[in-house]
Amino acid sequence: MNKSLRKAVIAGNWKMNKTPSETTALINEMKPLVANADCDVVVCVPYVDLQAALDATKGSNIKVGAENCHWGKSGAFTGEISTQMLTEMGVEYVIIGHSERRTYFGETNVTVQKRVRAALDAGLKVILCVGEYLEQREQGVTFEVVSEQTKIALGGVSKDELKNIIIAYEPVWAIGTGKTATAEQANEVNHAIREVIAKLYDKAAADAFVVQYGGSMNAGNADELLAQEDVDGGLIGGASLKAKDFSEIVKAASK
Ligand code: PEP
């Protein structure tokens, strides 16, 4: 497995934070701090902030993503947003299957698969989230859970389409809790995900595939996490809401 074959991706997940005007201000603060990044930099923001984010990032190295999308093209799905709505705006990325969607909004492996399919068909780049609950880790079934989530989400995805997907391994017990997985725990599960990719596709596909870690990554622990062989970047919640903290993580990924 050769880390140098992969370009790290640092993506912020703003969740339900920031208004449009706050979005403009935060991105303007971030831009000079991440301008020299040697990794891909993405901010995934609430739907209503997308236009402000697209305007503020114009001409910069920061890409914009949404935090979810629906699988339908249009129709009677009150409150949902289609992939075409996103691409027409110029949005490039979308997070799918975040544990907060799975836990609070009834997202399942099957609906995740449908959203992944729709996003790829529309030409979006997918940040697919997988990860175990604390009880599952304690029960010793982490690899099974993550492997099942990965396999089902990638059902029907061709080898060529893999270039438009990255996976974020996010242990649910580490999200927003300040409790980070150790670098070894993160690397071990990221490695297992890469092995699932190798089995589903082949070794070359797995070697080229970006697997991020997410879960309380911050300026203080990013160096160690991102130095791991199988950790190719991060999905960052809390620390992505502060320009300086986010840029420190981007710097760590650029080493
Ligand atoms: C996330 O929401 O994807 C996340 C990793 O959050 P945090 O960094 O706050 O744990």
Short mmCIF file of C-alpha atoms and ligand atoms in Angstrom, two decimals:
data_model
loop_
_atom_site.label_atom_id
_atom_site.label_comp_id
_atom_site.label_asym_id
_atom_site.label_seq_id
_atom_site.Cartn_x
_atom_site.Cartn_y
_atom_site.Cartn_z
CA MET A 1 0.00 0.00 0.00
CA ASN A 2 1.69 3.18 -1.11
CA LYS A 3 0.61 6.43 0.51
CA SER A 4 2.45 8.49 -2.10
CA LEU A 5 -0.04 7.28 -4.73
CA ARG A 6 -2.81 9.23 -3.00
CA LYS A 7 -3.45 12.94 -2.52
CA ALA A 8 -4.83 13.68 0.92
CA VAL A 9 -8.22 15.37 1.20
CA ILE A 10 -9.08 17.59 4.16
CA ALA A 11 -12.80 18.28 4.23
CA GLY A 12 -14.72 20.37 6.71
CA ASN A 13 -18.19 19.25 7.73
CA TRP A 14 -19.89 22.35 9.06
CA LYS A 15 -23.06 20.43 10.05
CA MET A 16 -25.88 22.83 11.05
CA ASN A 17 -23.59 25.77 11.72
CA LYS A 18 -23.08 29.19 10.10
CA THR A 19 -25.46 31.48 8.27
CA PRO A 20 -24.67 32.69 4.72
CA SER A 21 -22.97 35.87 5.95
CA GLU A 22 -20.96 33.89 8.49
CA THR A 23 -20.00 31.50 5.69
CA THR A 24 -18.54 34.33 3.63
CA ALA A 25 -16.59 35.63 6.61
CA LEU A 26 -15.17 32.23 7.60
CA ILE A 27 -14.11 31.32 4.07
CA ASN A 28 -12.50 34.71 3.55
CA GLU A 29 -10.49 34.14 6.73
CA MET A 30 -9.58 30.60 5.64
CA LYS A 31 -8.49 31.34 2.07
CA PRO A 32 -5.05 32.85 2.68
CA LEU A 33 -4.30 30.29 5.41
CA VAL A 34 -4.81 27.28 3.11
CA ALA A 35 -3.68 28.82 -0.19
CA ASN A 36 -0.43 26.82 -0.25
CA ALA A 37 -1.98 23.48 0.64
CA ASP A 38 -0.47 20.37 -0.87
CA CYS A 39 -3.71 18.45 -0.37
CA ASP A 40 -7.27 18.90 -1.56
CA VAL A 41 -9.31 21.25 0.61
CA VAL A 42 -13.11 21.04 0.77
CA VAL A 43 -15.77 22.73 2.88
CA CYS A 44 -19.14 20.97 3.14
CA VAL A 45 -21.76 23.44 4.27
CA PRO A 46 -25.53 23.62 4.87
CA TYR A 47 -27.62 23.92 1.69
CA VAL A 48 -28.52 27.56 2.31
CA ASP A 49 -24.82 28.46 2.62
CA LEU A 50 -23.76 26.82 -0.65
CA GLN A 51 -24.08 29.93 -2.81
CA ALA A 52 -22.16 32.07 -0.33
CA ALA A 53 -19.47 29.38 -0.15
CA LEU A 54 -19.25 29.10 -3.95
CA ASP A 55 -18.94 32.89 -4.29
CA ALA A 56 -16.35 33.20 -1.54
CA THR A 57 -14.18 30.30 -2.78
CA LYS A 58 -14.14 31.46 -6.42
CA GLY A 59 -10.54 31.55 -7.70
CA SER A 60 -9.22 29.78 -4.59
CA ASN A 61 -8.11 26.19 -3.95
CA ILE A 62 -11.11 25.48 -1.70
CA LYS A 63 -13.83 23.23 -3.14
CA VAL A 64 -17.42 23.26 -1.96
CA GLY A 65 -19.57 20.32 -0.91
CA ALA A 66 -23.08 19.66 0.40
CA GLU A 67 -23.82 17.54 3.46
CA ASN A 68 -26.37 15.23 1.82
CA CYS A 69 -28.43 14.78 -1.34
CA HIS A 70 -31.54 12.86 -2.36
CA TRP A 71 -31.51 10.06 -4.93
CA GLY A 72 -34.55 11.26 -6.88
CA LYS A 73 -34.22 13.61 -9.85
CA SER A 74 -37.24 15.66 -8.79
CA GLY A 75 -40.69 15.11 -7.34
CA ALA A 76 -42.71 14.91 -4.15
CA PHE A 77 -39.90 14.79 -1.59
CA THR A 78 -40.60 17.77 0.64
CA GLY A 79 -37.47 19.18 2.20
CA GLU A 80 -35.03 17.22 0.04
CA ILE A 81 -32.41 18.45 -2.44
CA SER A 82 -31.52 16.68 -5.70
CA THR A 83 -28.06 16.11 -7.12
CA GLN A 84 -28.94 18.18 -10.18
CA MET A 85 -29.77 21.15 -7.96
CA LEU A 86 -26.29 20.86 -6.49
CA THR A 87 -24.36 20.42 -9.73
CA GLU A 88 -26.18 23.27 -11.44
CA MET A 89 -24.94 25.56 -8.67
CA GLY A 90 -21.36 24.35 -9.16
CA VAL A 91 -21.13 22.18 -6.05
CA GLU A 92 -18.43 19.48 -6.48
CA TYR A 93 -18.63 17.26 -3.39
CA VAL A 94 -21.32 15.69 -1.24
CA ILE A 95 -21.11 13.88 2.10
CA ILE A 96 -23.25 10.73 2.16
CA GLY A 97 -24.07 8.46 5.08
CA HIS A 98 -22.78 10.63 7.90
CA SER A 99 -23.50 8.94 11.24
CA GLU A 100 -25.70 11.85 12.29
CA ARG A 101 -27.90 11.13 9.24
CA ARG A 102 -27.89 7.42 10.07
CA THR A 103 -28.63 7.99 13.77
CA TYR A 104 -31.13 10.86 13.72
CA PHE A 105 -32.71 10.73 10.26
CA GLY A 106 -33.22 7.06 9.51
CA GLU A 107 -30.45 6.71 6.94
CA THR A 108 -29.69 3.06 6.18
CA ASN A 109 -27.05 1.26 4.15
CA VAL A 110 -29.65 0.90 1.40
CA THR A 111 -30.56 4.61 1.25
CA VAL A 112 -26.86 5.43 1.39
CA GLN A 113 -26.32 3.23 -1.67
CA LYS A 114 -29.12 5.02 -3.54
CA ARG A 115 -27.68 8.43 -2.71
CA VAL A 116 -24.18 7.35 -3.77
CA ARG A 117 -25.56 6.13 -7.11
CA ALA A 118 -27.41 9.40 -7.75
CA ALA A 119 -24.42 11.53 -6.76
CA LEU A 120 -22.05 9.63 -9.07
CA ASP A 121 -24.53 9.77 -11.93
CA ALA A 122 -24.69 13.54 -11.50
CA GLY A 123 -20.91 13.89 -11.54
CA LEU A 124 -20.51 14.76 -7.86
CA LYS A 125 -17.56 13.56 -5.78
CA VAL A 126 -18.76 11.52 -2.82
CA ILE A 127 -17.40 11.53 0.72
CA LEU A 128 -18.92 8.30 2.02
CA CYS A 129 -18.98 7.97 5.81
CA VAL A 130 -18.71 4.65 7.60
CA GLY A 131 -18.04 3.83 11.23
CA GLU A 132 -19.05 1.79 14.23
CA TYR A 133 -20.91 2.66 17.43
CA LEU A 134 -19.09 2.25 20.73
CA GLU A 135 -21.10 -0.89 21.57
CA GLN A 136 -20.03 -2.44 18.28
CA ARG A 137 -16.35 -1.67 18.95
CA GLU A 138 -16.66 -3.14 22.43
CA GLN A 139 -18.31 -6.22 20.97
CA GLY A 140 -15.38 -6.63 18.57
CA VAL A 141 -17.40 -6.25 15.37
CA THR A 142 -15.89 -3.00 14.04
CA PHE A 143 -14.42 -4.56 10.90
CA GLU A 144 -17.65 -6.40 10.09
CA VAL A 145 -19.74 -3.24 10.50
CA VAL A 146 -17.46 -1.03 8.44
CA SER A 147 -16.98 -3.68 5.81
CA GLU A 148 -20.74 -4.17 5.41
CA GLN A 149 -21.36 -0.42 5.20
CA THR A 150 -18.64 -0.12 2.55
CA LYS A 151 -19.79 -3.09 0.46
CA ILE A 152 -23.44 -2.07 0.40
CA ALA A 153 -22.70 1.59 -0.36
CA LEU A 154 -20.45 0.57 -3.26
CA GLY A 155 -22.95 -1.90 -4.70
CA GLY A 156 -23.11 -1.25 -8.44
CA VAL A 157 -20.20 1.21 -8.41
CA SER A 158 -17.71 0.49 -11.21
CA LYS A 159 -13.94 0.53 -10.80
CA ASP A 160 -13.76 3.62 -12.97
CA GLU A 161 -16.28 5.43 -10.75
CA LEU A 162 -14.11 4.85 -7.67
CA LYS A 163 -12.04 7.90 -8.59
CA ASN A 164 -15.05 9.99 -7.58
CA ILE A 165 -15.47 8.43 -4.13
CA ILE A 166 -13.52 8.73 -0.96
CA ILE A 167 -14.40 7.03 2.30
CA ALA A 168 -14.26 8.72 5.68
CA TYR A 169 -13.85 6.24 8.52
CA GLU A 170 -15.59 7.90 11.42
CA PRO A 171 -16.00 5.90 14.63
CA VAL A 172 -19.29 7.25 15.96
CA TRP A 173 -17.94 7.37 19.52
CA ALA A 174 -15.26 9.82 18.39
CA ILE A 175 -17.50 12.31 16.59
CA GLY A 176 -17.95 15.58 18.44
CA THR A 177 -16.92 13.92 21.70
CA GLY A 178 -13.30 15.04 21.92
CA LYS A 179 -12.47 11.33 22.11
CA THR A 180 -10.21 10.61 19.14
CA ALA A 181 -9.38 7.13 17.92
CA THR A 182 -5.70 6.43 18.49
CA ALA A 183 -3.56 6.70 15.40
CA GLU A 184 -3.22 2.90 15.46
CA GLN A 185 -7.00 2.35 15.70
CA ALA A 186 -7.62 4.77 12.82
CA ASN A 187 -4.92 3.20 10.67
CA GLU A 188 -6.09 -0.33 11.37
CA VAL A 189 -9.67 0.32 10.27
CA ASN A 190 -8.61 2.46 7.31
CA HIS A 191 -6.37 -0.41 6.24
CA ALA A 192 -9.26 -2.86 6.57
CA ILE A 193 -11.42 -0.61 4.37
CA ARG A 194 -8.65 -0.55 1.77
CA GLU A 195 -8.60 -4.34 1.86
CA VAL A 196 -12.34 -4.41 1.20
CA ILE A 197 -11.71 -2.21 -1.85
CA ALA A 198 -8.94 -4.55 -2.99
CA LYS A 199 -11.28 -7.54 -2.70
CA LEU A 200 -14.19 -5.81 -4.45
CA TYR A 201 -12.01 -4.33 -7.22
CA ASP A 202 -8.23 -4.93 -7.21
CA LYS A 203 -5.04 -3.90 -5.48
CA ALA A 204 -4.30 -1.02 -7.84
CA ALA A 205 -7.75 0.44 -7.16
CA ALA A 206 -7.20 0.04 -3.41
CA ASP A 207 -3.76 1.64 -3.54
CA ALA A 208 -5.18 4.70 -5.29
CA PHE A 209 -8.25 4.98 -3.05
CA VAL A 210 -8.45 7.81 -0.50
CA VAL A 211 -9.57 6.80 3.01
CA GLN A 212 -9.91 9.65 5.48
CA TYR A 213 -10.25 9.52 9.24
CA GLY A 214 -12.84 11.64 11.05
CA GLY A 215 -13.69 12.01 14.72
CA SER A 216 -12.40 14.87 16.87
CA MET A 217 -9.42 15.50 14.61
CA ASN A 218 -7.86 18.81 15.56
CA ALA A 219 -4.69 20.88 15.23
CA GLY A 220 -3.11 18.98 18.13
CA ASN A 221 -3.64 15.39 16.95
CA ALA A 222 -3.69 15.82 13.16
CA ASP A 223 0.04 15.29 12.65
CA GLU A 224 0.05 11.84 14.22
CA LEU A 225 -3.19 10.68 12.60
CA LEU A 226 -2.28 11.93 9.14
CA ALA A 227 1.20 10.39 9.29
CA GLN A 228 -0.35 6.90 9.33
CA GLU A 229 0.15 4.86 6.17
CA ASP A 230 -3.57 4.35 5.52
CA VAL A 231 -4.92 7.72 6.67
CA ASP A 232 -5.26 9.94 3.61
CA GLY A 233 -6.75 13.05 5.09
CA GLY A 234 -9.61 13.89 7.39
CA LEU A 235 -13.25 14.80 7.67
CA ILE A 236 -13.33 17.55 10.24
CA GLY A 237 -16.37 18.73 12.20
CA GLY A 238 -15.78 21.10 15.12
CA ALA A 239 -12.27 22.15 14.15
CA SER A 240 -13.42 23.13 10.64
CA LEU A 241 -15.42 26.02 12.09
CA LYS A 242 -12.26 27.89 13.08
CA ALA A 243 -10.07 29.08 10.21
CA LYS A 244 -6.80 28.77 12.13
CA ASP A 245 -7.52 25.26 13.47
CA PHE A 246 -8.70 24.01 10.07
CA SER A 247 -5.63 25.47 8.36
CA GLU A 248 -3.32 23.73 10.86
CA ILE A 249 -4.90 20.40 9.87
CA VAL A 250 -4.47 21.28 6.19
CA LYS A 251 -0.81 22.05 6.93
CA ALA A 252 -0.37 18.69 8.66
CA ALA A 253 -1.82 16.93 5.60
CA SER A 254 0.48 18.85 3.29
CA LYS A 255 3.71 17.55 4.89
C1 PEP B 1 -17.81 14.92 11.61
O1 PEP B 1 -18.85 15.50 11.85
O2 PEP B 1 -17.68 14.31 10.55
C2 PEP B 1 -16.74 14.97 12.61
C3 PEP B 1 -15.68 14.23 12.44
O3 PEP B 1 -16.94 15.80 13.68
P1 PEP B 1 -15.86 16.19 14.81
O4 PEP B 1 -14.58 16.52 14.09
O5 PEP B 1 -16.44 17.38 15.50
O6 PEP B 1 -15.71 15.02 15.69
#
